[in-house]
Coordinates of C-alpha atoms in Angstrom, one line a residue:
M181 CA 88.3 116.0 50.1
N182 CA 89.4 119.3 48.8
E183 CA 87.5 118.8 45.6
L184 CA 84.4 117.6 47.5
S185 CA 84.5 120.8 49.7
E186 CA 84.8 123.0 46.7
V187 CA 81.8 121.3 44.9
S188 CA 79.7 121.5 48.0
L189 CA 80.0 125.3 48.0
D190 CA 78.2 125.3 44.6
S191 CA 75.8 122.4 45.0
F192 CA 75.3 120.2 48.0
I193 CA 73.4 117.6 46.0
K194 CA 76.2 117.3 43.5
A195 CA 78.8 116.9 46.2
F196 CA 76.6 114.3 48.0
E197 CA 76.3 112.2 44.8
M198 CA 80.1 112.6 44.3
G199 CA 80.7 111.3 47.8
K200 CA 78.4 108.4 47.4
N201 CA 80.1 107.3 44.2
K202 CA 83.5 107.6 45.7
I203 CA 82.4 105.3 48.6
K204 CA 81.0 102.8 46.2
E205 CA 84.4 102.8 44.4
Y206 CA 86.3 102.3 47.7
P207 CA 83.8 100.6 50.1
H208 CA 86.4 99.3 52.5
C209 CA 88.4 102.5 53.0
D210 CA 87.3 103.7 56.5
S211 CA 89.4 106.9 56.4
L212 CA 87.7 107.9 53.1
I213 CA 84.2 107.1 54.3
Y214 CA 84.7 109.0 57.5
S215 CA 86.2 112.0 55.8
I216 CA 83.4 112.2 53.2
A217 CA 80.8 111.9 56.0
T218 CA 82.5 114.7 57.9
V219 CA 82.7 117.1 54.9
L220 CA 79.1 116.4 53.8
N221 CA 77.7 116.6 57.3
A222 CA 79.2 120.1 57.7
A223 CA 78.0 121.1 54.2
L224 CA 74.5 119.7 54.9
T225 CA 74.1 122.1 57.9
L226 CA 74.7 125.1 55.7
S227 CA 72.9 123.8 52.6
D228 CA 69.5 125.1 51.4
V229 CA 68.1 121.7 50.4
D230 CA 64.5 121.1 51.5
D231 CA 63.8 119.3 54.8
E232 CA 62.8 116.0 53.2
K233 CA 66.0 115.8 51.2
K234 CA 68.0 117.0 54.1
L235 CA 66.6 114.1 56.3
E236 CA 67.3 111.6 53.5
C237 CA 71.0 112.8 53.2
N238 CA 71.4 112.9 57.0
N239 CA 70.3 109.3 57.3
V240 CA 72.9 108.2 54.7
I241 CA 75.6 110.1 56.6
V242 CA 74.6 108.3 59.8
E243 CA 74.8 105.0 58.0
W244 CA 78.3 105.8 56.9
L245 CA 79.4 106.8 60.4
E246 CA 77.9 103.6 61.8
R247 CA 80.1 101.7 59.4
T248 CA 83.3 103.6 60.4
A249 CA 82.2 103.3 64.1
E250 CA 83.3 99.7 63.8
S251 CA 86.6 100.5 62.2
P252 CA 89.8 98.7 63.4
N253 CA 91.5 102.1 63.2
E254 CA 91.0 103.5 66.8
K255 CA 91.2 107.1 65.8
I256 CA 88.6 106.8 63.1
R257 CA 86.4 104.5 65.3
I258 CA 86.3 106.9 68.3
S259 CA 85.9 110.0 66.1
S260 CA 82.9 108.3 64.3
I261 CA 81.3 107.3 67.6
F262 CA 81.7 110.9 69.0
M263 CA 80.2 112.3 65.8
L264 CA 77.3 109.9 65.9
A265 CA 76.5 110.7 69.5
A266 CA 76.4 114.4 68.5
K267 CA 74.1 113.7 65.6
Y268 CA 71.7 111.6 67.7
I269 CA 71.5 114.4 70.3
Q270 CA 70.8 116.9 67.5
M271 CA 68.0 114.5 66.3
E272 CA 66.8 114.3 69.9
K273 CA 67.3 110.5 69.9
Y274 CA 68.9 110.4 73.4
K275 CA 68.7 106.7 73.9
E276 CA 70.8 106.1 70.8
A277 CA 73.1 108.9 71.7
N278 CA 73.8 107.4 75.1
I279 CA 74.7 104.0 73.5
F280 CA 77.5 105.7 71.6
L281 CA 78.6 107.9 74.4
D282 CA 79.1 104.9 76.6
K283 CA 81.5 103.5 73.9
I284 CA 83.9 106.5 74.2
P285 CA 86.8 105.8 76.5
D286 CA 87.4 108.4 79.1
T287 CA 91.0 108.8 77.9
A288 CA 90.0 109.5 74.3
I289 CA 87.6 112.4 73.8
D290 CA 85.9 114.3 76.6
A291 CA 82.2 113.7 76.1
T292 CA 81.2 115.0 79.5
I293 CA 79.0 117.9 78.2
M294 CA 77.3 115.6 75.7
K295 CA 76.7 113.0 78.4
T296 CA 75.3 115.7 80.7
N297 CA 72.9 116.9 77.9
V298 CA 71.7 113.3 77.4
L299 CA 71.2 112.8 81.2
A300 CA 69.3 116.0 81.4
H301 CA 66.8 114.9 78.8
Q302 CA 66.5 111.3 80.1
E303 CA 66.7 111.6 83.9
G304 CA 66.2 115.3 84.6
T305 CA 68.4 118.3 85.4
D306 CA 69.3 117.3 89.0
I307 CA 70.6 114.0 87.9
A308 CA 72.6 115.6 85.1
A309 CA 74.0 118.2 87.5
F310 CA 75.0 115.4 90.0
F311 CA 76.9 113.7 87.2
L312 CA 78.7 116.9 86.2
E313 CA 79.6 117.8 89.8
G314 CA 81.3 114.4 90.2
K315 CA 83.2 115.0 86.9
L316 CA 84.2 118.5 88.0
M317 CA 85.5 117.2 91.3
Q318 CA 87.6 114.5 89.6
T319 CA 89.0 117.1 87.1
V320 CA 89.8 119.7 89.7
T321 CA 91.6 117.1 91.8
N322 CA 93.6 116.0 88.8
I323 CA 94.6 119.7 88.1
Q324 CA 95.7 120.0 91.7
N325 CA 98.0 117.0 91.3
Y326 CA 99.3 118.4 88.0
L327 CA 100.2 121.6 89.7
Y328 CA 102.0 119.8 92.5
K329 CA 104.1 117.9 90.0
L330 CA 104.8 121.1 88.0
I331 CA 106.1 122.7 91.2
E332 CA 108.6 119.8 91.7
M333 CA 109.7 120.1 88.1
E334 CA 110.3 123.8 88.2
E335 CA 112.4 123.4 91.4
E336 CA 114.3 120.6 89.7
T337 CA 115.1 122.8 86.7
G338 CA 116.1 125.7 88.9
N339 CA 113.1 127.9 88.1
H340 CA 112.5 128.6 91.8
C341 CA 110.5 131.8 91.2
K342 CA 108.2 129.9 88.8
A343 CA 107.7 127.2 91.5
E344 CA 106.7 129.8 94.0
E345 CA 104.2 131.4 91.6
I346 CA 102.6 128.1 90.9
A347 CA 102.4 127.4 94.6
E348 CA 100.5 130.6 95.0
I349 CA 98.1 129.7 92.2
T350 CA 97.6 126.2 93.7
E351 CA 96.8 127.8 97.1
H352 CA 94.2 130.1 95.5
M353 CA 92.8 127.1 93.6
V354 CA 92.0 125.3 96.8
S355 CA 89.8 128.2 98.0
L356 CA 88.2 128.8 94.6
F357 CA 87.2 125.2 94.1
G358 CA 86.3 124.3 97.6
L359 CA 89.1 121.7 98.1
W360 CA 90.5 120.4 101.4
D361 CA 92.4 123.2 103.2
Y362 CA 95.5 121.2 103.8
G363 CA 96.1 121.4 100.0
K364 CA 97.0 125.1 100.5
V365 CA 100.1 124.0 102.5
V366 CA 101.3 121.1 100.3
P367 CA 102.8 123.3 97.5
Y368 CA 105.0 125.1 99.9
L369 CA 106.0 121.9 101.6
L370 CA 107.1 120.5 98.2
I371 CA 109.3 123.6 97.7
A372 CA 110.8 123.3 101.2
V373 CA 111.5 119.6 100.7
Y374 CA 113.3 120.3 97.5
R375 CA 115.4 123.0 99.1
K376 CA 116.1 120.8 102.1
D377 CA 114.9 123.5 104.5
V378 CA 114.5 121.5 107.7
E379 CA 113.0 124.2 109.8
K380 CA 110.5 125.2 107.1
C381 CA 109.6 121.5 106.5
I382 CA 108.8 120.8 110.1
Q383 CA 106.7 124.0 110.3
L384 CA 104.7 123.0 107.2
I385 CA 104.3 119.4 108.2
K386 CA 102.8 120.6 111.5
E387 CA 100.3 122.7 109.4
V388 CA 99.5 119.9 107.0
L389 CA 98.8 117.5 109.9
M390 CA 96.7 120.0 111.7
E391 CA 94.6 120.9 108.6
S392 CA 94.2 117.2 107.7
Q393 CA 92.3 116.6 111.0
K394 CA 89.7 119.2 110.2
P395 CA 86.5 118.2 108.3
W396 CA 86.2 119.0 104.6
K397 CA 82.8 120.8 104.3
M398 CA 82.4 120.2 100.6
V399 CA 78.6 120.5 100.8
E400 CA 79.1 124.2 101.4
S401 CA 80.6 124.6 98.0
P402 CA 78.1 125.4 95.2
L403 CA 80.2 123.2 92.9
Y404 CA 79.6 119.8 94.5
Y405 CA 76.7 120.1 97.0
R406 CA 74.5 117.5 95.1
Y407 CA 77.4 115.1 94.7
V408 CA 78.7 115.3 98.2
D409 CA 75.2 115.2 99.9
T410 CA 74.3 112.1 97.9
V411 CA 77.6 110.2 97.8
Q412 CA 79.6 111.3 100.8
G413 CA 77.3 112.9 103.3
K414 CA 77.4 116.4 104.7
S415 CA 81.1 116.6 105.1
F416 CA 84.3 114.5 105.2
S417 CA 85.7 114.2 108.7
G418 CA 89.4 114.7 109.1
V419 CA 91.5 112.0 107.4
G420 CA 93.0 111.2 110.8
N421 CA 95.6 108.6 111.5
N422 CA 95.6 107.0 108.1
F423 CA 96.9 110.2 106.5
V424 CA 99.4 110.7 109.3
R425 CA 100.7 107.1 108.9
A426 CA 100.9 107.6 105.1
L427 CA 102.9 110.8 105.4
A428 CA 105.2 109.3 108.1
T429 CA 105.8 106.2 105.8
E430 CA 106.6 108.5 102.9
I431 CA 109.1 110.5 104.8
E432 CA 110.7 107.3 106.1
N433 CA 111.0 105.6 102.8
K434 CA 111.5 108.2 100.1
E435 CA 114.9 109.4 99.2
E436 CA 114.0 113.1 98.9
Y437 CA 113.1 113.1 102.6
E438 CA 116.5 111.6 103.6
F439 CA 117.5 114.9 105.3
L440 CA 114.6 114.7 107.7
K441 CA 115.2 111.2 108.9
G442 CA 116.1 110.9 112.6
N443 CA 114.9 114.5 113.4
K444 CA 113.7 114.3 117.0
E445 CA 111.2 117.2 116.7
L446 CA 109.6 115.6 113.7
E447 CA 109.4 112.2 115.4
A448 CA 107.7 113.9 118.4
I449 CA 105.1 115.6 116.1
F450 CA 104.2 112.2 114.5
S451 CA 104.0 110.4 117.8
Q452 CA 101.6 113.1 119.1
Y453 CA 99.2 112.3 116.3
L454 CA 99.7 108.6 116.4
K455 CA 98.9 108.0 120.1

């Protein structure tokens, strides 16, 4: 690959022939074929070969990638599929690009922007934006949960100041990304629970329960208004008794809430919401 890269700087055609010959010599080595395709694809973009020759070489590179897209090696297979999708988008062959994008696992490579581009050309900008809003909501919710977990881990390792800083960041995130307001209280409740501060826990549980009953007006956010209006309606109503029961069950069963069990004030609060 180093030699191929060096040759391509002087002559793309010479490097291309060199790559073809090496693939003929080792026709079953997926890692070699994928690597050659990657190097030559980058070199082709910068080369000064005429359009007809460029198209011919591009088609051969696509053929190589289609071979490695069937590789039993997962890393090579997924990378090849991703690269093929990008090439088909570049060639404005959106139907073919979509076929390969659908083959990329969500946990492998984030192809969201590529999928959005394909949707915009196939279905229109509004449909593409709807798809992207849904992905954004999912991503932001995941980040919120990551921050909650990070707060717990900082408390566990004794980095209490860091936990408080992350709690503040999480609180601001709720406002910035139009999330449900009760999420502003949760970070501080996690800290209070870890520190076994009964008075603070009860105060924050009251706030969480109160905020959870209010509607989540996601349609007012410029980030999700298409998605929410289409999928969920104008707003979510408060999560109501289901959330209250879930929180009460968690406090009853989880070891970290042991210090709150039997607290009469807390029982009265839950009974008020579960009438």
